[in-house]
Amino acid sequence: MYGRDPWGGPLEIADSATDDDRSRNLDRDFDRAAVNNNNSRPLDETQQSWLLGPPGETKKKKYVDLGCIIVSRKIFIWTVGTLLACGVLAGFITLIVKTVPRHKHNHSPPDNYTLALHKALVFFNAQKSGKLPKHNNVSWRGNSCVKDGSPDSGSLFKDLAGGYYDAGDAIKFNFPQSFAITMLSWSVIEYSAKYEAAGELNHVKDVIKWGTDYFLKTFNHTADTINTLVAQVGSGDTSGGSTTPNDHYCWMRPEDIDYDRPVITCSTCSDLAAEMAAALASASIVFKDDKAYSQKLVHGARTLFKFSRDQRGRYSAGSAESATFYNSTSYWDEFVWSGAWLYYATGNNSYLDLATNPTMAKHAGAFWGGPDYGVLSWDNKLAGAQVLLSRLRLFLSPGYPYEEILGTFHNQTNIIMCSYLPYFTSFNRTKGGLIQLNHGRPQPLQYVVNAAFLATLYSDYLEAADTPGWYCGPNFYSTDTLRNFAKTQIDYILGKNPRKMSYIAGFGTHFPKQVHHRGASIPKNKIKYNCKGGWKWRDSKKPNPNVVVGAMVAGPDKLDKFHDIRTNYNYTEPTIAGNAGLVAALVALSGDKSTNIDKNTIFSAVPPMFPTPPPPPAPWKP
């Protein structure tokens, strides 16, 4: 090591020790000098502690090496102990939970509406014509009328097997049958979740498809244009004392029918064709997941609707038999009804334009009252069409140019709902509370169930649109008011009536035992009763040997009286049109009220709507 002499010249310092050696030596010298120097003043204990620290060895902390981390042994032991204690406690709690007996909370039993729904759908199984499916679940029914159709080998209508018998006979009236299928399809579109909850969705779809498959046989469904349509299979004409064997003169099980069953066609039948188009269009929405079948139904609906518009006329005007049993009073209501369904099925605005045409609505009677205004039936669909189009306004609000007429339909729907309430005098009620929608005429229940369905459905529309109710004049009524109306009417049918009886066969303990129904009244005993041979069963005073489960009979009279007599069809005969309304009302009321309608499925084919701006005002003229 070299330094510089401050007075000039180098100064050499010889030092071979390293820095570490010097540091250790220095420390040793200072410690020895400080403690052992005899010439220095001795230090007291405090002073020594300052230099040497506390006496004895410092206690070292113990650590645990976990591989990825080193932790204090004390913390490690506490952590492991805590985890073991928690595990033991959790196991103890689990043991207690497993060993202590628990009370089982059973699901609440189905409500009366759901129970009745199960039975009401079975009635359609009992009404099936043709070769029955394996699991039809009606033990006393079998294959019947499998050779229905035109005997002409070249006829388009050679195979007309299938479909449904209308009532207690074996006639297939396509006009009320189409209405029944439309009502069932409508109920599925709105309440598929409730059908699913009741375990009946597949069943009701099978019921609908049995009808639509048959309808596709009644016209050339592959063509774009037709000129003929089947209106009826079978005959019930007994006028003039005719003794020709037919479906009314004879009393036979459908399985034993051996007489001729005529096929009645029509070429001017706008009402029938439009109603059948509504049935196929609504069903196409039900089966939208089966694209091929849905498109087949849509094509058939288009063809039928074109036929109904091209060749005008009432189907019953050309048939005395149709006029006797299912007379149609007009076809304008079917145009509005069917046009609405075709719009929902296709999204084609031309159908909406037609359904909302003010002239069309005027001809259908939308702007005037009358004793039967607001009564939905197999004959008049105007009330249903107005509710259906009010739906469009509530949820899509298409605006111009539809807003004015849709607003009118909406207002008319409100008026109809007001007429159902007991505060108004549009319709009388029996002392037992049954609304007289047909003004005291026979067979009232088919109209009551349709009104109950519309009331419940409209209340659900309003709630889904966040609307708490509607006005009848200056008075506001909540949606619960409509629902309560529907409940009181259906409850009457289910047994809350002066006679304390259910008007649905097989429901409850007291129900009609002599339902006017050929198949139910004749035992299945391997004996074939001929045309007149079955009369003894018709005239028997005993209960039917077979219960036609789910059949809603025609109903009581205006005095709440009911005659359980098989030959009195005005009291005891069921119909598929009546039962379709019953099914729709029951599913609407069934289950939990929190299960809402399906707002969107019906609009699946409807394109996004962008309201057309209104035309500019006319130029100002001074």
XYZ file of C-alpha atoms in Angstrom:
622
model
C 0.000 0.000 0.000
C 1.361 3.358 -0.963
C 0.653 6.802 0.453
C 2.006 10.267 -0.136
C 4.091 12.119 2.332
C 2.524 15.536 2.835
C 6.017 16.994 2.854
C 6.924 15.356 -0.407
C 7.970 11.938 -1.581
C 6.281 8.585 -1.382
C 5.490 6.924 1.849
C 5.445 3.102 1.778
C 3.381 1.159 4.273
C 4.043 -2.535 4.399
C 0.932 -4.471 5.416
C 0.267 -8.022 4.313
C -2.912 -8.615 6.400
C -6.311 -8.742 4.820
C -9.176 -6.437 5.684
C -11.043 -9.244 7.534
C -7.973 -10.029 9.658
C -7.562 -6.406 10.596
C -11.233 -6.137 11.525
C -11.089 -9.173 13.841
C -7.906 -8.031 15.487
C -9.299 -4.574 16.017
C -12.453 -5.951 17.667
C -10.409 -8.213 19.938
C -8.140 -5.384 20.985
C -11.012 -3.049 21.781
C -12.913 -5.670 23.835
C -9.821 -6.580 25.797
C -8.956 -2.975 26.398
C -12.442 -2.128 27.509
C -12.911 -5.025 29.927
C -9.544 -6.340 31.097
C -7.430 -3.227 31.365
C -6.367 -3.217 35.041
C -5.351 0.373 34.795
C -8.886 1.476 33.868
C -11.717 2.145 36.224
C -13.810 -1.020 36.624
C -17.294 -0.961 34.973
C -20.392 -1.763 36.924
C -22.859 -4.445 35.781
C -25.108 -1.982 33.981
C -22.250 -0.575 31.998
C -21.046 -4.044 31.160
C -24.540 -4.978 29.939
C -24.447 -2.068 27.573
C -21.331 -3.488 25.995
C -21.811 -7.232 26.335
C -25.636 -7.671 26.398
C -27.657 -9.745 28.947
C -25.881 -12.628 30.602
C -26.525 -16.123 29.276
C -27.427 -17.376 25.760
C -30.291 -15.807 23.656
C -33.196 -18.268 23.120
C -33.566 -19.052 19.424
C -37.007 -19.343 17.724
C -37.854 -22.717 16.178
C -39.180 -22.928 12.627
C -40.843 -25.604 10.475
C -39.789 -25.975 6.860
C -42.844 -26.862 4.745
C -40.907 -26.948 1.521
C -42.494 -23.951 -0.158
C -42.552 -21.798 2.951
C -40.926 -21.651 6.396
C -43.254 -20.844 9.289
C -42.951 -20.545 12.998
C -43.393 -23.864 14.776
C -45.832 -22.276 17.213
C -48.034 -20.889 14.426
C -47.871 -24.212 12.600
C -49.041 -26.157 15.664
C -51.911 -23.701 16.303
C -53.030 -23.849 12.645
C -53.016 -27.647 12.492
C -54.808 -27.866 15.815
C -57.506 -25.424 14.702
C -58.105 -27.344 11.492
C -58.379 -30.648 13.357
C -60.816 -29.130 15.848
C -63.002 -27.730 13.036
C -63.001 -31.101 11.279
C -64.079 -32.917 14.447
C -66.840 -30.327 15.040
C -68.094 -30.587 11.446
C -68.164 -34.375 11.669
C -70.086 -34.198 14.923
C -72.663 -31.844 13.435
C -73.014 -34.085 10.354
C -73.529 -37.092 12.611
C -76.300 -35.295 14.478
C -78.022 -34.214 11.237
C -77.875 -37.751 9.833
C -79.113 -39.493 12.979
C -81.839 -37.117 14.212
C -85.228 -37.979 12.587
C -86.554 -35.344 10.196
C -90.073 -34.357 9.193
C -90.646 -34.856 5.479
C -92.160 -31.874 3.697
C -94.397 -33.276 1.000
C -95.298 -31.160 -2.026
C -98.752 -29.684 -1.841
C -101.288 -31.809 -3.712
C -102.433 -30.639 -7.154
C -105.238 -28.109 -7.145
C -108.699 -28.971 -8.451
C -108.020 -27.262 -11.766
C -104.988 -29.465 -12.430
C -106.871 -32.610 -11.395
C -109.751 -31.701 -13.692
C -107.307 -30.881 -16.507
C -105.950 -34.447 -16.452
C -109.455 -35.814 -16.892
C -110.669 -33.256 -19.441
C -107.867 -34.225 -21.831
C -108.745 -37.922 -21.550
C -112.115 -37.138 -23.175
C -110.307 -36.464 -26.459
C -108.811 -39.962 -26.301
C -112.349 -41.308 -26.029
C -113.412 -39.318 -29.120
C -110.683 -40.495 -31.470
C -111.720 -42.046 -34.751
C -109.657 -44.404 -36.900
C -106.880 -46.736 -35.865
C -106.052 -45.856 -32.274
C -102.520 -45.510 -30.913
C -101.194 -48.206 -28.613
C -101.516 -46.205 -25.420
C -104.880 -44.497 -25.830
C -105.761 -45.172 -22.176
C -109.494 -45.655 -22.731
C -110.095 -49.359 -22.201
C -113.548 -49.508 -23.786
C -112.512 -47.849 -27.064
C -110.973 -49.518 -30.113
C -110.349 -48.967 -33.811
C -113.387 -47.552 -35.603
C -114.439 -46.161 -38.974
C -111.018 -46.910 -40.437
C -112.556 -46.949 -43.925
C -113.944 -43.422 -43.772
C -113.598 -41.714 -47.128
C -115.054 -41.511 -50.580
C -115.766 -44.877 -52.244
C -114.611 -43.433 -55.568
C -111.161 -44.871 -56.165
C -110.064 -41.734 -58.006
C -111.239 -39.370 -55.289
C -108.817 -37.132 -53.456
C -110.702 -37.954 -50.255
C -110.443 -41.709 -50.342
C -108.749 -41.884 -46.943
C -110.484 -39.815 -44.273
C -109.759 -42.040 -41.293
C -108.782 -40.229 -38.114
C -109.951 -37.050 -36.487
C -112.506 -36.786 -33.696
C -116.142 -37.668 -33.256
C -117.975 -34.500 -32.438
C -120.074 -35.512 -29.443
C -122.067 -38.527 -28.298
C -122.470 -39.730 -31.889
C -119.923 -40.688 -34.539
C -120.166 -37.715 -36.917
C -117.039 -35.733 -37.728
C -118.112 -32.097 -38.105
C -115.019 -30.254 -39.305
C -116.288 -26.772 -38.385
C -116.462 -27.225 -34.566
C -113.560 -29.682 -34.699
C -111.333 -26.984 -36.229
C -112.360 -24.546 -33.525
C -111.501 -27.129 -30.846
C -107.997 -27.628 -32.255
C -107.448 -23.853 -32.505
C -108.444 -23.367 -28.864
C -106.187 -26.177 -27.693
C -103.263 -24.803 -29.703
C -103.829 -21.305 -28.318
C -103.760 -22.640 -24.769
C -100.494 -24.514 -25.410
C -98.837 -21.451 -26.939
C -99.727 -19.325 -23.912
C -99.400 -21.867 -21.102
C -96.882 -24.497 -22.202
C -95.073 -24.135 -18.848
C -98.268 -24.997 -16.969
C -98.926 -28.005 -19.192
C -95.352 -29.094 -18.526
C -95.791 -28.664 -14.774
C -98.976 -30.755 -14.904
C -97.241 -33.449 -16.960
C -99.686 -32.985 -19.847
C -97.688 -31.128 -22.507
C -96.925 -34.168 -24.645
C -100.480 -35.415 -24.215
C -102.116 -32.209 -25.410
C -99.683 -32.017 -28.341
C -100.704 -35.544 -29.335
C -104.353 -34.491 -29.142
C -103.695 -31.515 -31.421
C -101.658 -33.527 -33.916
C -104.369 -36.175 -34.168
C -106.663 -33.412 -35.369
C -104.251 -31.651 -37.725
C -103.158 -34.910 -39.352
C -106.815 -35.527 -40.178
C -107.378 -31.998 -41.486
C -104.522 -32.422 -43.957
C -106.539 -35.277 -45.491
C -109.637 -33.129 -46.040
C -108.130 -31.038 -48.873
C -105.198 -31.117 -51.252
C -102.677 -29.727 -48.781
C -99.775 -29.886 -51.246
C -101.489 -27.522 -53.708
C -101.429 -23.732 -53.601
C -105.001 -23.466 -54.856
C -107.997 -25.706 -54.153
C -111.688 -25.638 -54.987
C -113.113 -28.351 -52.712
C -112.983 -29.079 -49.002
C -114.468 -31.838 -46.837
C -117.008 -30.410 -44.402
C -118.331 -33.537 -42.708
C -118.009 -37.324 -42.493
C -121.099 -39.231 -41.395
C -124.728 -38.204 -41.301
C -127.329 -37.420 -38.650
C -130.337 -36.500 -40.751
C -133.509 -38.042 -39.339
C -135.903 -35.457 -40.779
C -139.266 -36.634 -42.063
C -139.082 -39.739 -39.922
C -136.244 -41.233 -41.966
C -135.197 -44.716 -40.867
C -132.067 -44.859 -42.948
C -129.255 -46.127 -40.726
C -126.944 -43.274 -39.819
C -125.087 -41.824 -36.872
C -128.202 -40.399 -35.213
C -130.826 -42.977 -36.042
C -128.631 -45.847 -34.870
C -127.285 -46.311 -31.361
C -124.075 -48.297 -31.821
C -120.538 -48.376 -30.585
C -118.319 -46.685 -33.201
C -116.316 -49.909 -33.402
C -119.438 -51.766 -34.643
C -120.638 -49.295 -37.294
C -121.397 -51.082 -40.541
C -123.613 -48.574 -42.359
C -122.439 -46.154 -45.040
C -120.899 -42.908 -43.862
C -121.234 -40.209 -46.519
C -118.546 -37.620 -47.175
C -119.971 -34.094 -47.499
C -117.814 -31.573 -49.361
C -118.201 -27.878 -50.101
C -116.876 -25.443 -52.691
C -118.119 -22.174 -51.152
C -117.326 -22.442 -47.456
C -115.330 -19.414 -46.347
C -116.099 -19.862 -42.653
C -115.062 -23.517 -42.555
C -111.917 -23.001 -44.634
C -110.838 -19.965 -42.611
C -111.424 -21.769 -39.308
C -109.464 -24.771 -40.496
C -106.702 -22.395 -41.625
C -106.667 -20.919 -38.096
C -106.352 -24.424 -36.650
C -103.376 -25.316 -38.866
C -101.694 -21.919 -38.398
C -101.952 -22.003 -34.603
C -100.801 -25.629 -34.507
C -97.771 -24.723 -36.639
C -96.607 -22.522 -33.751
C -97.128 -25.385 -31.298
C -94.946 -27.638 -33.470
C -92.410 -24.997 -34.500
C -89.559 -27.202 -33.241
C -90.559 -29.808 -35.858
C -89.688 -27.588 -38.781
C -90.884 -29.872 -41.584
C -94.274 -30.544 -39.995
C -94.732 -26.911 -38.997
C -94.053 -25.752 -42.561
C -96.519 -28.321 -43.880
C -99.189 -26.894 -41.587
C -98.363 -23.327 -42.603
C -98.615 -24.192 -46.290
C -101.959 -25.867 -45.731
C -103.212 -22.859 -43.769
C -102.213 -20.492 -46.582
C -103.997 -22.651 -49.163
C -107.168 -22.839 -47.078
C -107.215 -19.123 -46.380
C -106.822 -18.296 -50.060
C -109.687 -20.681 -50.814
C -111.847 -19.016 -48.170
C -111.245 -15.598 -49.701
C -111.609 -16.646 -53.331
C -114.828 -18.644 -53.090
C -117.118 -16.789 -50.680
C -120.039 -18.334 -48.883
C -121.199 -19.910 -45.626
C -120.554 -23.628 -45.474
C -123.915 -24.312 -43.810
C -125.849 -22.437 -46.499
C -125.295 -25.334 -48.866
C -126.017 -28.128 -46.397
C -129.273 -28.609 -44.553
C -127.577 -30.980 -42.153
C -124.820 -28.523 -41.273
C -127.397 -25.794 -40.845
C -129.305 -28.001 -38.404
C -126.423 -28.997 -36.170
C -123.690 -26.384 -36.591
C -125.083 -23.418 -38.454
C -122.617 -20.653 -39.212
C -124.046 -17.140 -39.081
C -121.150 -15.340 -40.808
C -117.640 -15.788 -42.157
C -116.289 -12.298 -41.447
C -115.286 -13.155 -37.891
C -113.338 -16.162 -39.210
C -111.507 -13.853 -41.631
C -110.284 -11.636 -38.761
C -109.528 -14.616 -36.502
C -107.736 -16.634 -39.169
C -105.887 -13.597 -40.518
C -104.470 -12.929 -37.050
C -103.323 -16.519 -36.642
C -101.718 -16.596 -40.080
C -99.855 -13.382 -39.281
C -98.465 -14.917 -36.094
C -97.563 -18.126 -37.936
C -95.865 -16.454 -40.918
C -94.968 -12.876 -39.998
C -96.456 -11.810 -43.331
C -97.914 -8.320 -42.962
C -100.534 -8.943 -45.638
C -102.437 -11.111 -43.151
C -102.202 -8.442 -40.472
C -103.395 -5.844 -42.968
C -106.456 -7.967 -43.645
C -107.168 -8.787 -39.989
C -106.969 -5.098 -39.052
C -108.929 -3.808 -42.022
C -111.674 -1.584 -40.541
C -114.166 -2.736 -43.163
C -113.500 -6.344 -42.279
C -113.926 -5.579 -38.587
C -117.145 -3.732 -39.295
C -118.613 -6.691 -41.202
C -117.573 -8.963 -38.330
C -119.553 -6.782 -35.911
C -116.624 -5.369 -33.968
C -118.161 -1.920 -33.583
C -121.627 -2.775 -32.400
C -123.092 -4.713 -29.531
C -125.991 -7.106 -29.674
C -127.140 -9.785 -27.253
C -124.312 -12.194 -28.090
C -121.516 -9.646 -28.305
C -118.449 -10.889 -26.459
C -119.508 -14.554 -26.511
C -116.775 -16.754 -27.984
C -118.046 -19.954 -29.567
C -117.531 -22.373 -32.433
C -119.760 -20.040 -34.482
C -118.455 -16.581 -33.560
C -114.732 -16.013 -32.980
C -114.782 -12.205 -32.855
C -114.192 -11.963 -29.087
C -111.223 -14.313 -29.372
C -109.819 -12.373 -32.332
C -110.032 -9.092 -30.436
C -108.170 -10.533 -27.443
C -105.590 -12.049 -29.793
C -104.962 -8.727 -31.546
C -104.950 -6.804 -28.257
C -101.987 -9.004 -27.381
C -100.103 -7.581 -30.355
C -100.711 -4.033 -29.165
C -99.803 -4.762 -25.549
C -96.485 -6.468 -26.248
C -95.221 -5.225 -29.634
C -97.080 -1.945 -30.145
C -96.596 -1.861 -33.929
C -97.762 1.749 -34.223
C -98.869 3.291 -37.493
C -100.814 2.208 -39.531
C -102.198 -0.423 -37.132
C -102.458 1.554 -33.910
C -105.912 2.997 -34.494
C -107.704 -0.282 -35.247
C -105.676 -2.216 -32.661
C -106.601 0.430 -30.124
C -110.243 -0.096 -31.052
C -109.925 -3.870 -30.609
C -108.243 -3.267 -27.256
C -111.061 -0.987 -26.105
C -113.670 -3.490 -27.265
C -111.852 -6.226 -25.357
C -112.059 -4.094 -22.218
C -115.805 -3.689 -22.783
C -116.202 -7.464 -23.194
C -114.358 -8.062 -19.939
C -116.605 -5.542 -18.213
C -119.667 -7.413 -19.489
C -118.501 -10.573 -17.714
C -118.490 -8.918 -14.301
C -121.518 -9.215 -11.997
C -121.662 -5.423 -11.593
C -123.043 -5.092 -15.113
C -126.273 -6.372 -16.625
C -125.133 -7.560 -20.052
C -125.741 -11.153 -18.958
C -127.959 -12.626 -16.288
C -126.799 -15.171 -13.735
C -128.535 -18.130 -12.194
C -129.154 -18.075 -8.461
C -126.181 -20.392 -8.150
C -123.960 -17.844 -9.943
C -123.596 -19.324 -13.444
C -123.389 -16.591 -16.084
C -125.990 -16.973 -18.828
C -123.958 -16.104 -21.909
C -126.520 -17.830 -24.140
C -129.396 -16.052 -22.392
C -131.038 -19.092 -20.878
C -130.884 -21.281 -23.944
C -129.764 -24.920 -23.523
C -126.165 -26.154 -23.331
C -124.673 -23.144 -21.508
C -121.370 -24.543 -20.270
C -119.504 -24.474 -23.577
C -119.854 -20.664 -23.647
C -118.975 -20.263 -19.974
C -115.638 -22.076 -20.246
C -114.605 -19.993 -23.255
C -115.344 -16.783 -21.346
C -113.408 -18.074 -18.321
C -110.420 -18.754 -20.561
C -110.538 -15.303 -22.190
C -110.889 -13.569 -18.816
C -107.955 -15.417 -17.258
C -105.801 -14.985 -20.348
C -106.524 -11.264 -20.621
C -105.737 -10.743 -16.940
C -102.417 -12.513 -17.540
C -101.765 -10.279 -20.557
C -102.300 -7.176 -18.444
C -100.045 -8.427 -15.653
C -97.316 -9.371 -18.145
C -97.570 -5.839 -19.537
C -97.250 -4.405 -15.986
C -100.804 -3.113 -16.107
C -102.690 -3.605 -12.824
C -106.162 -3.573 -14.342
C -108.562 -1.771 -16.668
C -111.420 0.695 -16.614
C -115.113 0.041 -17.001
C -116.371 3.563 -17.437
C -115.062 5.602 -14.479
C -114.422 2.519 -12.339
C -111.081 0.739 -12.210
C -110.941 -3.043 -11.762
C -107.857 -5.073 -10.977
C -106.752 -8.143 -12.886
C -107.739 -10.226 -9.857
C -111.361 -9.320 -10.566
C -111.189 -11.108 -13.911
C -109.448 -14.094 -12.438
C -112.048 -14.353 -9.678
C -114.812 -14.305 -12.299
C -113.174 -17.201 -14.115
C -112.682 -19.135 -10.880
C -116.298 -18.788 -9.776
C -117.532 -20.085 -13.137
C -115.148 -23.054 -13.307
C -115.759 -23.827 -9.631
C -119.478 -23.986 -10.422
C -118.752 -26.597 -13.094
C -116.501 -28.552 -10.730
C -119.160 -28.794 -8.020
C -119.738 -25.489 -6.219
C -123.337 -25.212 -7.363
C -126.789 -25.689 -5.819
C -126.824 -29.381 -6.795
C -123.340 -29.962 -5.309
C -122.420 -31.987 -8.385
C -119.615 -31.885 -10.886
C -120.587 -31.467 -14.534
C -117.454 -33.332 -15.639
C -117.830 -37.095 -15.818
C -115.420 -38.888 -13.530
C -114.512 -35.787 -11.527
C -115.553 -35.761 -7.884
C -117.979 -38.192 -6.294
C -121.226 -36.812 -7.727
C -121.263 -36.390 -11.495
C -123.593 -37.270 -14.427
C -123.990 -41.032 -14.763
C -126.092 -41.120 -17.943
C -123.915 -39.117 -20.316
C -125.404 -38.977 -23.823
C -122.654 -40.996 -25.467
C -123.006 -44.155 -27.550
C -119.638 -45.689 -26.773
C -119.941 -45.083 -23.030
C -123.520 -46.352 -22.754
C -122.981 -49.732 -24.448
C -120.865 -52.330 -22.647
C -117.768 -53.754 -24.286
C -118.802 -57.395 -23.974
C -117.903 -58.846 -27.391
C -121.561 -58.578 -28.423
C -122.181 -56.515 -31.539
C -125.429 -54.600 -31.255
C -126.929 -53.573 -34.588
C -128.505 -50.230 -35.452
C -131.651 -50.706 -33.384
C -130.166 -53.265 -31.020
C -128.399 -50.514 -29.123
C -131.628 -48.647 -28.416
C -132.086 -50.614 -25.224
C -128.885 -49.086 -23.910
C -129.953 -45.640 -25.060
C -133.253 -45.941 -23.179
C -131.861 -47.677 -20.090
C -132.358 -45.943 -16.748
C -129.119 -47.403 -15.415
C -125.813 -45.544 -15.307
C -123.489 -45.939 -18.276
C -121.362 -49.086 -17.999
C -118.349 -47.012 -19.100
C -117.453 -43.630 -17.618
C -116.431 -41.231 -20.369
C -113.847 -39.595 -18.140
C -113.403 -35.839 -18.514
C -116.503 -35.229 -20.609
C -118.127 -31.905 -19.733
C -121.860 -32.281 -20.303
C -124.082 -29.591 -21.808
C -124.989 -28.302 -18.352
C -127.897 -27.150 -16.203
C -130.727 -24.862 -17.222
C -131.270 -21.250 -16.192
C -132.789 -22.407 -12.900
C -129.696 -24.457 -11.961
C -131.671 -27.641 -12.597
C -130.117 -30.644 -14.272
C -131.762 -33.807 -15.573
C -129.333 -36.714 -15.702
C -131.181 -38.485 -18.515
C -129.267 -40.030 -21.394
C -131.840 -39.185 -24.053
C -131.937 -35.491 -23.083
C -128.875 -34.278 -24.960
C -129.515 -30.650 -23.984
C -128.377 -31.609 -20.492
C -126.105 -34.617 -20.839
C -124.273 -34.504 -24.185
C -120.594 -33.474 -24.278
C -118.796 -31.979 -27.298
C -115.155 -31.619 -28.276
C -115.640 -27.863 -28.818
C -116.922 -27.503 -25.251
C -114.137 -29.635 -23.803
C -111.478 -27.667 -25.679
C -112.650 -24.488 -23.953
C -112.718 -26.348 -20.653
C -109.127 -27.555 -21.086
C -107.997 -24.024 -21.976
C -109.698 -22.490 -18.927
C -108.405 -25.188 -16.566
C -104.782 -24.889 -17.641
C -104.975 -21.086 -17.396
C -106.182 -21.325 -13.778
C -104.042 -24.294 -12.762
C -100.861 -24.354 -10.744
C -98.957 -21.427 -9.378
C -100.088 -17.969 -10.417
C -96.433 -16.929 -10.603
C -96.068 -19.107 -13.718
C -96.654 -16.453 -16.350
C -97.770 -16.704 -19.927
C -95.212 -17.267 -22.658
C -94.925 -13.770 -24.088
C -92.618 -14.529 -26.994
C -93.329 -17.906 -28.612
C -96.356 -16.628 -30.528
C -94.132 -13.943 -32.079
C -91.453 -16.403 -33.244
C -92.162 -15.823 -36.935
C -92.924 -12.095 -36.604
C -90.019 -9.931 -37.863
C -88.840 -6.922 -35.836
C -91.399 -4.165 -36.143
C -90.327 -0.641 -36.986
C -93.403 1.575 -37.042
C -93.923 3.340 -40.333
C -93.981 7.078 -39.771
C -97.355 8.649 -40.466
C -97.736 10.659 -43.658
C -96.828 14.336 -43.438
C -99.689 16.748 -42.879
C -101.274 18.406 -45.879
C -99.645 21.669 -46.892
C -101.041 24.695 -45.120
C -103.391 26.803 -47.139
C -104.278 30.338 -46.109
